[in-house]
Short mmCIF file of C-alpha atoms in Angstrom, two decimals:
data_model
loop_
_atom_site.label_atom_id
_atom_site.label_comp_id
_atom_site.label_asym_id
_atom_site.label_seq_id
_atom_site.Cartn_x
_atom_site.Cartn_y
_atom_site.Cartn_z
CA MET A 1 -8.78 -60.97 22.43
CA PRO A 2 -11.97 -61.52 20.25
CA ALA A 3 -12.16 -58.59 17.98
CA SER A 4 -13.62 -58.01 14.28
CA LEU A 5 -11.40 -57.31 11.27
CA ALA A 6 -12.07 -54.30 9.32
CA VAL A 7 -11.23 -53.13 5.64
CA GLU A 8 -8.73 -50.27 5.73
CA TYR A 9 -8.52 -47.71 2.98
CA ARG A 10 -5.39 -45.91 1.84
CA GLU A 11 -7.29 -42.66 0.82
CA PHE A 12 -10.46 -41.53 0.19
CA PRO A 13 -12.05 -39.69 -2.75
CA LYS A 14 -12.35 -35.79 -2.67
CA SER A 15 -15.98 -35.80 -2.77
CA LEU A 16 -19.13 -38.10 -2.40
CA GLU A 17 -20.25 -37.66 -5.92
CA ARG A 18 -20.17 -41.25 -6.06
CA VAL A 19 -20.83 -43.14 -3.06
CA ALA A 20 -19.61 -46.35 -4.70
CA ASP A 21 -16.01 -45.11 -5.05
CA TRP A 22 -15.82 -45.13 -1.02
CA GLN A 23 -16.68 -48.83 -0.91
CA VAL A 24 -14.60 -51.89 -1.09
CA TYR A 25 -16.05 -53.17 -4.40
CA PRO A 26 -17.36 -50.08 -6.45
CA ASP A 27 -18.86 -52.55 -8.94
CA HIS A 28 -20.94 -55.06 -7.13
CA PRO A 29 -23.99 -57.33 -7.60
CA THR A 30 -27.04 -55.37 -7.07
CA LEU A 31 -30.51 -55.74 -6.47
CA GLY A 32 -31.17 -51.99 -6.19
CA GLU A 33 -30.23 -51.68 -2.37
CA GLY A 34 -29.21 -48.24 -0.82
CA ASN A 35 -30.50 -44.70 -1.20
CA THR A 36 -33.38 -45.48 1.12
CA PRO A 37 -35.51 -42.51 2.18
CA LEU A 38 -34.56 -40.20 5.04
CA VAL A 39 -38.01 -38.88 5.93
CA PRO A 40 -38.42 -35.84 8.44
CA LEU A 41 -40.87 -36.51 11.31
CA GLU A 42 -41.67 -32.83 12.26
CA GLY A 43 -44.86 -33.99 14.27
CA LEU A 44 -43.15 -36.32 16.28
CA ALA A 45 -40.02 -34.16 16.83
CA LYS A 46 -42.28 -31.53 18.45
CA GLU A 47 -44.07 -34.18 20.58
CA ILE A 48 -40.85 -35.63 21.95
CA GLY A 49 -39.04 -32.20 22.22
CA VAL A 50 -36.05 -32.23 19.97
CA ARG A 51 -35.12 -29.67 17.32
CA ALA A 52 -35.26 -32.18 14.33
CA LEU A 53 -36.18 -35.84 13.89
CA SER A 54 -35.92 -38.00 10.66
CA LEU A 55 -36.28 -41.77 9.82
CA LYS A 56 -33.81 -43.65 7.76
CA ASN A 57 -36.30 -46.14 6.28
CA GLU A 58 -34.06 -49.09 5.69
CA GLY A 59 -37.19 -51.28 5.13
CA ALA A 60 -37.30 -49.72 1.66
CA ASN A 61 -34.34 -52.19 0.63
CA PRO A 62 -35.23 -54.92 -1.82
CA THR A 63 -35.56 -57.61 0.91
CA GLY A 64 -37.08 -55.02 3.49
CA SER A 65 -34.00 -54.79 5.81
CA HIS A 66 -30.55 -53.12 6.15
CA LYS A 67 -28.96 -56.40 5.68
CA ASP A 68 -29.04 -56.23 1.90
CA ARG A 69 -25.95 -53.66 2.45
CA MET A 70 -24.10 -56.41 3.92
CA SER A 71 -24.96 -59.34 1.50
CA ARG A 72 -24.01 -57.42 -1.67
CA PHE A 73 -20.41 -57.34 -0.64
CA VAL A 74 -20.46 -60.96 0.98
CA VAL A 75 -21.46 -62.50 -2.50
CA GLN A 76 -19.21 -60.13 -4.33
CA ARG A 77 -16.26 -61.43 -2.10
CA ALA A 78 -17.38 -64.99 -2.35
CA LEU A 79 -17.30 -64.68 -6.21
CA GLU A 80 -14.03 -63.04 -6.02
CA ILE A 81 -12.39 -66.04 -4.12
CA GLY A 82 -14.14 -68.81 -5.78
CA ALA A 83 -16.46 -69.85 -3.32
CA SER A 84 -19.49 -71.90 -4.51
CA THR A 85 -21.82 -71.42 -1.38
CA VAL A 86 -22.36 -68.74 1.24
CA ALA A 87 -23.83 -69.25 4.69
CA ALA A 88 -25.10 -67.69 7.77
CA ALA A 89 -26.58 -68.30 11.12
CA SER A 90 -29.71 -66.10 11.21
CA SER A 91 -33.21 -66.07 12.76
CA GLY A 92 -34.70 -64.00 9.69
CA ASN A 93 -33.62 -60.66 8.05
CA ALA A 94 -29.89 -61.66 7.31
CA GLY A 95 -31.00 -64.95 5.89
CA VAL A 96 -33.68 -63.83 3.62
CA SER A 97 -31.36 -61.06 2.33
CA LEU A 98 -28.27 -63.55 1.70
CA ALA A 99 -30.49 -66.08 -0.07
CA ALA A 100 -31.81 -63.46 -2.53
CA TYR A 101 -28.34 -62.03 -3.16
CA ALA A 102 -26.76 -65.57 -3.56
CA ALA A 103 -29.66 -66.58 -5.83
CA HIS A 104 -29.03 -63.34 -7.94
CA VAL A 105 -25.42 -64.34 -8.74
CA GLY A 106 -25.89 -68.00 -8.85
CA LEU A 107 -24.24 -69.08 -5.60
CA GLY A 108 -25.49 -71.76 -3.37
CA CYS A 109 -26.77 -70.64 0.24
CA VAL A 110 -27.25 -72.25 3.37
CA ILE A 111 -29.04 -70.75 6.27
CA VAL A 112 -28.67 -72.20 9.84
CA THR A 113 -31.65 -71.25 12.22
CA THR A 114 -33.76 -72.84 14.82
CA PRO A 115 -36.80 -74.75 14.40
CA ASP A 116 -39.35 -71.87 15.70
CA MET A 117 -38.20 -69.55 12.75
CA ASN A 118 -40.96 -67.15 11.45
CA PRO A 119 -42.83 -68.98 8.65
CA ASN A 120 -42.53 -65.65 6.65
CA TRP A 121 -38.81 -65.61 6.68
CA ARG A 122 -38.71 -69.36 6.21
CA ARG A 123 -41.02 -69.07 3.10
CA ALA A 124 -38.91 -66.18 1.56
CA ILE A 125 -35.55 -68.19 2.05
CA GLU A 126 -36.89 -71.42 0.56
CA MET A 127 -38.30 -69.41 -2.44
CA HIS A 128 -34.83 -68.24 -3.08
CA GLY A 129 -33.75 -71.63 -3.24
CA ALA A 130 -31.51 -71.51 -0.30
CA THR A 131 -31.02 -74.54 1.96
CA LEU A 132 -32.45 -74.40 5.69
CA LEU A 133 -30.79 -76.17 8.57
CA ALA A 134 -32.16 -76.01 12.21
CA THR A 135 -30.28 -76.50 15.44
CA GLU A 136 -31.82 -76.83 18.76
CA THR A 137 -30.51 -73.64 20.10
CA PRO A 138 -29.29 -70.33 18.68
CA GLU A 139 -25.67 -70.99 20.14
CA ARG A 140 -25.56 -74.37 18.25
CA ARG A 141 -26.04 -72.53 14.89
CA TRP A 142 -22.42 -71.10 15.27
CA GLN A 143 -20.74 -74.50 15.86
CA VAL A 144 -22.62 -75.83 12.72
CA LEU A 145 -21.53 -72.98 10.55
CA ALA A 146 -17.94 -73.01 12.06
CA ASP A 147 -17.48 -76.69 11.18
CA SER A 148 -18.18 -76.22 7.52
CA VAL A 149 -16.42 -72.90 7.27
CA ARG A 150 -13.44 -74.49 8.59
CA ALA A 151 -13.83 -77.31 6.24
CA GLY A 152 -13.70 -74.94 3.46
CA ASP A 153 -17.39 -75.86 2.36
CA TRP A 154 -19.11 -72.58 3.13
CA TYR A 155 -18.23 -68.86 2.88
CA PRO A 156 -19.45 -67.20 6.17
CA ALA A 157 -21.51 -63.93 5.93
CA THR A 158 -22.23 -63.84 9.79
CA ASN A 159 -20.20 -64.77 12.98
CA PHE A 160 -19.35 -68.26 13.97
CA ALA A 161 -16.91 -67.54 16.64
CA VAL A 162 -17.07 -67.90 20.49
CA PRO A 163 -16.67 -65.28 22.03
CA ALA A 164 -18.65 -63.51 19.46
CA VAL A 165 -17.22 -61.00 16.89
CA GLY A 166 -19.03 -59.14 14.15
CA SER A 167 -20.03 -60.51 10.77
CA ASN A 168 -17.92 -60.85 7.67
CA PRO A 169 -16.03 -57.73 7.25
CA PHE A 170 -16.44 -57.04 3.75
CA GLY A 171 -20.35 -57.17 4.53
CA VAL A 172 -19.80 -54.94 7.56
CA ASP A 173 -17.97 -52.53 5.49
CA GLY A 174 -21.09 -52.03 3.41
CA TYR A 175 -23.05 -50.39 6.33
CA ARG A 176 -20.46 -47.40 5.98
CA SER A 177 -22.84 -46.17 3.21
CA LEU A 178 -25.66 -45.45 5.70
CA ALA A 179 -23.32 -42.39 6.88
CA PHE A 180 -22.61 -41.31 3.61
CA GLU A 181 -26.31 -41.17 2.39
CA ILE A 182 -27.43 -39.55 5.73
CA PHE A 183 -24.72 -37.12 5.33
CA LEU A 184 -25.73 -36.16 1.57
CA GLN A 185 -29.49 -36.36 2.43
CA LEU A 186 -29.10 -33.65 5.36
CA GLY A 187 -27.15 -31.34 3.43
CA SER A 188 -26.01 -28.56 5.65
CA ASP A 189 -28.57 -29.61 8.49
CA ALA A 190 -26.15 -32.01 9.99
CA CYS A 191 -27.64 -34.38 12.71
CA THR A 192 -26.15 -34.43 16.26
CA ASP A 193 -27.53 -38.01 17.07
CA ILE A 194 -28.09 -41.42 15.33
CA VAL A 195 -30.02 -44.12 17.28
CA VAL A 196 -29.51 -47.70 16.14
CA PRO A 197 -31.36 -50.83 17.14
CA THR A 198 -28.23 -53.10 18.04
CA SER A 199 -27.39 -56.89 18.53
CA ARG A 200 -23.79 -57.54 17.56
CA ALA A 201 -23.10 -53.92 16.35
CA ASP A 202 -22.32 -54.59 12.58
CA LEU A 203 -24.56 -51.59 11.77
CA LEU A 204 -23.68 -49.54 14.57
CA TRP A 205 -20.01 -49.92 13.65
CA GLY A 206 -20.47 -49.19 9.89
CA ILE A 207 -22.29 -46.07 10.58
CA ALA A 208 -19.56 -44.84 13.20
CA ARG A 209 -16.64 -45.89 10.83
CA GLY A 210 -18.37 -44.06 7.83
CA TYR A 211 -18.63 -40.83 9.95
CA CYS A 212 -14.92 -41.28 10.92
CA ASP A 213 -14.11 -41.59 7.23
CA LEU A 214 -15.98 -38.50 6.34
CA GLN A 215 -14.02 -36.53 9.13
CA ALA A 216 -10.75 -37.98 7.88
CA ALA A 217 -11.70 -36.73 4.31
CA GLY A 218 -12.15 -33.33 5.56
CA LEU A 219 -15.90 -33.35 4.63
CA ILE A 220 -17.20 -32.93 8.19
CA GLU A 221 -15.74 -31.22 11.35
CA GLU A 222 -17.78 -33.09 14.17
CA ARG A 223 -19.16 -36.82 14.16
CA PRO A 224 -22.63 -37.45 15.41
CA ARG A 225 -23.12 -39.27 18.46
CA VAL A 226 -23.95 -43.03 17.78
CA HIS A 227 -26.52 -44.68 20.31
CA ALA A 228 -27.04 -48.41 20.50
CA VAL A 229 -30.71 -49.74 21.46
CA GLU A 230 -30.88 -53.04 23.21
CA PRO A 231 -33.60 -55.19 24.74
CA PHE A 232 -31.78 -55.83 28.02
CA GLY A 233 -28.55 -54.86 29.57
CA ARG A 234 -25.52 -56.10 27.41
CA ILE A 235 -23.45 -53.22 25.89
CA SER A 236 -24.71 -51.01 28.87
CA GLU A 237 -23.38 -53.27 31.16
CA VAL A 238 -20.16 -53.60 29.71
CA LEU A 239 -19.79 -49.81 29.60
CA ALA A 240 -20.52 -49.91 33.31
CA GLY A 241 -17.38 -52.19 33.81
CA LYS A 242 -18.41 -55.71 32.90
CA ASP A 243 -16.18 -57.97 30.59
CA TYR A 244 -17.38 -57.77 27.11
CA ARG A 245 -16.49 -61.40 26.51
CA GLY A 246 -19.08 -62.67 29.05
CA ASN A 247 -22.69 -63.88 28.73
CA PHE A 248 -25.56 -61.58 29.06
CA ALA A 249 -28.81 -63.52 29.23
CA GLY A 250 -32.24 -62.13 28.84
CA SER A 251 -35.69 -62.54 27.10
CA SER A 252 -37.23 -60.05 24.88
CA ALA A 253 -39.86 -59.73 21.90
CA LEU A 254 -37.25 -57.64 20.16
CA THR A 255 -35.73 -61.05 18.53
CA SER A 256 -33.75 -59.36 15.79
CA ILE A 257 -31.66 -57.34 18.29
CA GLY A 258 -31.48 -60.21 20.96
CA GLY A 259 -28.77 -62.45 21.84
CA SER A 260 -26.56 -62.83 24.86
CA THR A 261 -23.16 -61.30 23.48
CA VAL A 262 -21.30 -58.26 23.00
CA THR A 263 -18.68 -57.67 20.43
CA TYR A 264 -15.64 -55.46 20.52
CA GLN A 265 -16.86 -53.41 17.56
CA ALA A 266 -19.70 -52.16 19.55
CA LEU A 267 -17.50 -50.56 22.06
CA ASP A 268 -15.31 -49.22 19.30
CA ALA A 269 -18.34 -47.59 17.61
CA ILE A 270 -19.60 -45.98 20.72
CA ALA A 271 -16.08 -44.80 21.68
CA ALA A 272 -15.44 -43.42 18.20
CA CYS A 273 -18.60 -41.42 18.25
CA LYS A 274 -18.94 -40.68 21.87
CA GLY A 275 -22.27 -42.43 22.11
CA SER A 276 -24.04 -44.54 24.59
CA ALA A 277 -26.19 -47.76 24.80
CA VAL A 278 -29.84 -47.72 25.97
CA VAL A 279 -32.18 -50.56 27.33
CA VAL A 280 -35.79 -50.50 26.01
CA ASP A 281 -38.83 -52.12 27.45
CA ASP A 282 -40.92 -54.27 24.97
CA THR A 283 -44.29 -52.91 25.95
CA MET A 284 -43.07 -49.41 25.03
CA ALA A 285 -41.50 -50.66 22.03
CA ARG A 286 -45.03 -52.02 20.90
CA GLU A 287 -46.40 -48.60 21.73
CA ASP A 288 -43.81 -46.83 19.41
CA GLN A 289 -44.45 -49.48 16.73
CA LYS A 290 -47.99 -48.31 16.71
CA ARG A 291 -47.16 -44.82 16.74
CA LEU A 292 -44.95 -45.12 13.83
CA ALA A 293 -47.35 -47.24 11.95
CA ARG A 294 -50.09 -44.24 12.59
CA GLY A 295 -47.65 -42.13 10.74
CA GLY A 296 -47.28 -44.36 7.91
CA PHE A 297 -44.24 -46.40 8.81
CA TYR A 298 -44.77 -50.00 9.68
CA LEU A 299 -41.53 -51.18 11.09
CA GLU A 300 -40.57 -54.51 12.71
CA LEU A 301 -40.82 -54.16 16.50
CA SER A 302 -37.01 -54.42 16.88
CA SER A 303 -36.67 -51.46 14.46
CA ALA A 304 -39.33 -49.36 15.81
CA ALA A 305 -37.38 -49.68 19.21
CA ALA A 306 -35.28 -46.97 17.98
CA LEU A 307 -37.96 -44.55 18.62
CA THR A 308 -38.32 -46.08 22.12
CA GLY A 309 -34.56 -45.55 22.86
CA LEU A 310 -34.77 -42.15 21.72
CA ARG A 311 -37.30 -41.50 24.39
CA GLN A 312 -35.13 -43.10 26.98
CA LEU A 313 -32.07 -40.98 25.86
CA ILE A 314 -34.36 -37.75 26.34
CA SER A 315 -35.61 -38.94 29.45
CA GLN A 316 -32.38 -39.54 31.27
CA GLY A 317 -30.83 -36.37 30.03
CA SER A 318 -28.67 -37.65 27.44
CA LEU A 319 -30.22 -35.67 24.53
CA GLY A 320 -31.76 -32.16 24.97
CA PRO A 321 -34.06 -29.91 22.97
CA ASP A 322 -31.32 -28.96 20.50
CA ALA A 323 -30.79 -32.54 19.13
CA ALA A 324 -31.27 -33.20 15.61
CA VAL A 325 -31.77 -37.00 15.42
CA VAL A 326 -31.82 -39.56 12.97
CA LEU A 327 -33.74 -42.87 13.74
CA VAL A 328 -32.57 -46.01 11.73
CA GLY A 329 -35.61 -47.90 10.92
CA THR A 330 -33.71 -51.31 10.26
CA SER A 331 -36.52 -53.42 8.67
CA SER A 332 -40.21 -53.58 7.53
CA GLY A 333 -42.86 -55.05 9.89
CA CYS A 334 -44.33 -56.83 6.89
CA SER A 335 -42.36 -59.92 7.63
CA GLU A 336 -43.34 -60.11 11.15
CA TYR A 337 -45.85 -63.09 12.11
CA GLN A 338 -48.33 -62.80 14.68
CA ALA A 339 -51.44 -64.94 15.20
CA PHE A 340 -54.52 -62.69 15.41
CA SER A 341 -56.90 -63.10 18.23
CA HIS A 342 -59.87 -61.45 16.36
CA PRO A 343 -61.46 -62.18 13.00
CA ILE A 344 -61.64 -59.64 10.30
CA ALA A 345 -65.02 -57.72 10.58
CA PRO A 346 -67.35 -59.05 7.94
CA ILE A 347 -69.58 -56.98 5.52
CA LEU A 348 -73.00 -57.48 6.48
#
């Protein structure tokens, strides 16, 4: 059965006074990631019809996405085992992040992507000194990565197995910190639901596991429900009875949460926190991207889909007016590339 590995802890500290003490590498190479803002969206909460709504803005991380929480631990692990080069199969955010952290500690970095990579991400990766390789299909990236990993040439940050599993377990463990931060930032105002844009569920699992750990340490009584937002039916189809090892083809503009695979860790996260999976529409996500931007938050389209997912959860009756919700804004929209059909208005 294809399933991810996980870091297990013998015990947890008695408090969250130092979040680093809850993590696999307390002293890790850092670019200042984490401690991202949790911003109340009071007007939007009233508009949608929930008791409370906040945005965890992961676009405030050094390279503009939540991937920095993973990259910091991947490079630390690579240094510890004596690897010289880290590598990832990535279409964007993960590649930029890994390239930055590898450069910070002096490791080589290879990003395996596809020819149509967003030029903004390409420039960032190359500026950090990483090597870019392009394959004809997204699936071929995994084979290229697998060959060099098994030969001992590269240390992997992302999945390279078929059927798919999650990313590097040390990196995925870094996502637990979101749960710890949300808990600290909310104080006594605990949230009931967390909505997470999801591809292969590294982030979803990390948040769910973080809350499981908080409960095991006696710091919370109940875990919030954790919901996956996806661009077409994958996890939702598996929850309805399909084999998670299958292929779930679909197309969407939500490229950062695309892909045709489901991982076991997605199912584990949803089961652990009694969550769900919800499919969102591209057009609705674009409208919500604009809605958030008009409120000051320009998020990547795949990230703004968290708000669309929340709307869907409410419309289908999964969330009610008493819900206190956190949207995870996974990445900034500043890296998105789109050709404009109209010129900037000239000064006359």
